[in-house]
Short mmCIF file of C-alpha atoms in Angstrom, two decimals:
data_model
loop_
_atom_site.label_atom_id
_atom_site.label_comp_id
_atom_site.label_asym_id
_atom_site.label_seq_id
_atom_site.Cartn_x
_atom_site.Cartn_y
_atom_site.Cartn_z
CA MET I 1 -217.25 92.35 52.34
CA GLN I 2 -216.38 91.37 55.80
CA GLY I 3 -216.07 87.67 56.28
CA GLU I 4 -214.70 86.78 53.00
CA GLY I 5 -211.08 87.59 53.63
CA GLU I 6 -211.41 86.56 57.14
CA VAL I 7 -212.45 82.97 56.41
CA ALA I 8 -208.94 82.10 55.20
CA HIS I 9 -207.82 82.69 58.79
CA LEU I 10 -210.01 80.07 60.31
CA ASP I 11 -207.44 77.22 60.14
CA LYS I 12 -204.81 78.50 62.74
CA PRO I 13 -206.52 80.23 65.61
CA SER I 14 -204.48 81.96 68.17
CA PRO I 15 -205.67 81.50 71.80
CA LEU I 16 -208.47 83.96 72.70
CA THR I 17 -207.20 86.89 74.84
CA GLU I 18 -209.18 88.16 77.86
CA LYS I 19 -209.79 91.33 75.76
CA GLU I 20 -211.28 89.24 72.91
CA ARG I 21 -213.48 87.30 75.34
CA VAL I 22 -214.91 90.56 76.68
CA MET I 23 -215.39 92.03 73.17
CA ILE I 24 -217.18 88.84 72.01
CA GLN I 25 -219.37 88.67 75.11
CA ASP I 26 -220.24 92.36 75.21
CA SER I 27 -221.15 92.37 71.44
CA TRP I 28 -223.07 89.13 71.82
CA THR I 29 -225.26 90.63 74.49
CA LYS I 30 -226.58 93.05 71.93
CA VAL I 31 -226.83 90.59 69.06
CA TYR I 32 -228.68 88.02 71.21
CA GLN I 33 -231.33 90.53 72.10
CA ASN I 34 -232.43 89.96 68.47
CA CYS I 35 -231.74 86.22 68.57
CA ASP I 36 -234.49 85.02 66.32
CA ASP I 37 -234.14 87.70 63.58
CA VAL I 38 -230.37 87.47 63.40
CA GLY I 39 -230.44 83.65 63.39
CA VAL I 40 -232.95 83.72 60.42
CA ALA I 41 -230.85 86.31 58.67
CA ILE I 42 -227.77 84.12 59.02
CA LEU I 43 -229.36 80.94 57.74
CA VAL I 44 -231.22 82.69 54.83
CA ARG I 45 -227.87 84.27 53.78
CA LEU I 46 -226.25 80.81 54.17
CA PHE I 47 -228.96 79.22 51.89
CA VAL I 48 -229.12 81.85 49.27
CA ASN I 49 -225.27 82.36 48.92
CA PHE I 50 -224.39 78.75 49.32
CA PRO I 51 -227.47 76.80 47.94
CA SER I 52 -225.66 73.46 48.35
CA SER I 53 -225.90 73.91 52.18
CA LYS I 54 -229.63 73.34 51.94
CA GLN I 55 -229.22 69.68 50.82
CA TYR I 56 -228.99 68.74 54.57
CA PHE I 57 -232.44 69.98 55.31
CA SER I 58 -235.26 68.03 53.84
CA GLN I 59 -237.96 70.43 55.23
CA PHE I 60 -236.71 73.46 53.19
CA LYS I 61 -234.04 72.30 50.76
CA ASP I 62 -236.45 72.98 47.86
CA ILE I 63 -237.37 76.48 48.83
CA LYS I 64 -235.78 78.92 46.47
CA GLU I 65 -237.14 82.28 47.44
CA PRO I 66 -235.50 84.10 50.49
CA GLU I 67 -238.81 85.46 51.60
CA GLU I 68 -240.32 82.06 51.68
CA LEU I 69 -237.17 80.80 53.57
CA GLU I 70 -237.67 83.55 56.13
CA ARG I 71 -241.17 82.43 56.75
CA SER I 72 -240.25 78.64 57.16
CA ALA I 73 -241.24 77.41 60.71
CA GLN I 74 -238.55 74.69 60.34
CA LEU I 75 -235.86 77.36 59.45
CA LYS I 76 -236.92 79.55 62.33
CA LYS I 77 -236.59 76.54 64.66
CA HIS I 78 -233.03 75.67 63.42
CA ALA I 79 -231.95 79.27 63.49
CA HIS I 80 -233.08 79.41 67.12
CA ARG I 81 -230.97 76.22 67.84
CA VAL I 82 -228.02 77.67 66.16
CA MET I 83 -228.20 81.04 68.01
CA ASN I 84 -228.68 79.21 71.38
CA SER I 85 -225.56 77.08 70.74
CA ILE I 86 -223.55 80.12 69.92
CA ASN I 87 -224.97 81.73 73.11
CA THR I 88 -223.95 78.76 75.17
CA LEU I 89 -220.42 78.92 73.65
CA VAL I 90 -220.11 82.68 74.23
CA GLU I 91 -221.40 82.43 77.78
CA SER I 92 -218.80 79.63 78.47
CA LEU I 93 -215.64 81.22 77.03
CA ASP I 94 -214.05 81.02 80.40
CA ASN I 95 -214.86 77.38 80.71
CA SER I 96 -212.95 75.27 78.22
CA ASP I 97 -214.68 72.00 79.40
CA LYS I 98 -217.98 73.38 78.74
CA VAL I 99 -216.97 74.58 75.28
CA ALA I 100 -215.53 71.31 74.38
CA SER I 101 -218.58 69.56 75.41
CA VAL I 102 -220.92 71.66 73.36
CA LEU I 103 -218.52 71.18 70.41
CA GLN I 104 -218.38 67.60 71.00
CA LEU I 105 -222.31 67.28 70.83
CA LEU I 106 -222.44 69.55 67.70
CA GLY I 107 -219.70 67.74 65.91
CA LYS I 108 -221.02 64.21 66.56
CA ALA I 109 -224.54 65.22 65.64
CA HIS I 110 -223.60 66.90 62.39
CA ALA I 111 -221.08 64.14 61.43
CA LEU I 112 -222.90 61.04 62.36
CA ARG I 113 -226.57 61.86 62.35
CA HIS I 114 -226.89 64.62 59.79
CA LYS I 115 -223.72 63.82 57.49
CA VAL I 116 -222.90 67.47 57.06
CA GLU I 117 -219.63 68.21 55.39
CA PRO I 118 -217.47 69.98 57.85
CA VAL I 119 -216.54 72.80 55.33
CA TYR I 120 -220.01 74.08 55.92
CA PHE I 121 -219.08 75.06 59.46
CA LYS I 122 -216.29 77.26 57.83
CA ILE I 123 -218.74 78.80 55.37
CA LEU I 124 -221.18 79.37 58.20
CA SER I 125 -218.58 81.31 60.13
CA GLY I 126 -218.02 83.60 57.24
CA VAL I 127 -221.77 84.21 56.95
CA ILE I 128 -222.11 84.87 60.71
CA LEU I 129 -219.21 87.45 60.48
CA GLU I 130 -220.88 89.17 57.48
CA VAL I 131 -224.37 89.32 59.04
CA LEU I 132 -223.19 90.50 62.42
CA GLY I 133 -220.98 93.24 60.69
CA GLU I 134 -223.86 94.47 58.55
CA GLU I 135 -226.75 94.16 61.21
CA PHE I 136 -224.61 95.61 64.00
CA PRO I 137 -222.02 97.93 62.68
CA GLU I 138 -221.98 100.07 65.63
CA VAL I 139 -221.13 97.00 67.73
CA VAL I 140 -218.97 94.86 65.45
CA THR I 141 -216.08 97.21 64.91
CA PRO I 142 -213.08 95.86 63.00
CA GLU I 143 -211.55 95.03 66.20
CA VAL I 144 -214.52 93.20 67.49
CA ALA I 145 -214.93 91.44 64.18
CA ALA I 146 -211.39 90.28 64.53
CA ALA I 147 -212.08 88.67 67.93
CA TRP I 148 -215.15 87.01 66.48
CA THR I 149 -213.11 85.70 63.55
CA ASN I 150 -210.65 84.21 66.12
CA PHE I 151 -213.52 82.81 68.10
CA LEU I 152 -215.35 81.24 65.14
CA ALA I 153 -211.88 79.63 64.08
CA HIS I 154 -211.80 77.88 67.40
CA VAL I 155 -215.36 76.65 66.93
CA TYR I 156 -214.61 75.36 63.56
CA CYS I 157 -211.37 73.62 64.55
CA GLY I 158 -213.09 72.12 67.51
CA ILE I 159 -215.76 70.76 65.47
CA THR I 160 -213.49 69.38 62.74
CA ALA I 161 -211.47 67.73 65.43
CA VAL I 162 -214.56 65.88 66.56
CA TYR I 163 -215.22 64.89 62.96
CA GLU I 164 -211.72 63.38 62.80
CA GLU I 165 -212.32 61.57 66.14
CA VAL I 166 -215.35 59.84 64.89
CA GLY I 167 -213.58 58.80 61.75
CA TRP I 168 -215.27 61.07 59.30
CA THR I 169 -214.64 60.35 55.65
CA LYS I 170 -215.88 62.57 52.91
CA ILE I 171 -219.40 61.66 51.82
CA SER I 172 -220.64 62.27 48.42
CA THR I 173 -223.05 65.09 48.25
CA SER I 174 -225.45 62.90 46.03
CA THR I 175 -226.14 60.88 49.28
CA GLY I 176 -227.46 64.09 51.15
#
């Protein structure tokens, strides 16, 4: 399974090369044409494979069946927000200030308002890699997947840096 082995590399990303930026942006163009379906597939996979991640979503945390999750209007709405955030990051790969600004907003919202453990961003990165590889095998070649792995590592590191800035301390899952 793609993604599982690559998640371990998320801690030490190397700078994105121009070739990686182009591969990420080109592949994303094809993925984003199916934005809503892909976003739902990513979140459903996250919630099915990592059920503890649902604790942060009061609207659908008690839904067990994947088919019911797929039909959830709230899940579709959040999936759309996730895909739009990724889209903004991908479109801004040549603008480090814009990327930092987006990661700042995401990090603060998830740390302070939603109290999401940062490890879930690492888990989500692996799920994104898996789904993209399965849904778009002709686009997400091993070389493109490696570029995405590096990109998602930068996203994860950027978000965890924001968590540290705001003084994040581990919250017990019983409070979620």
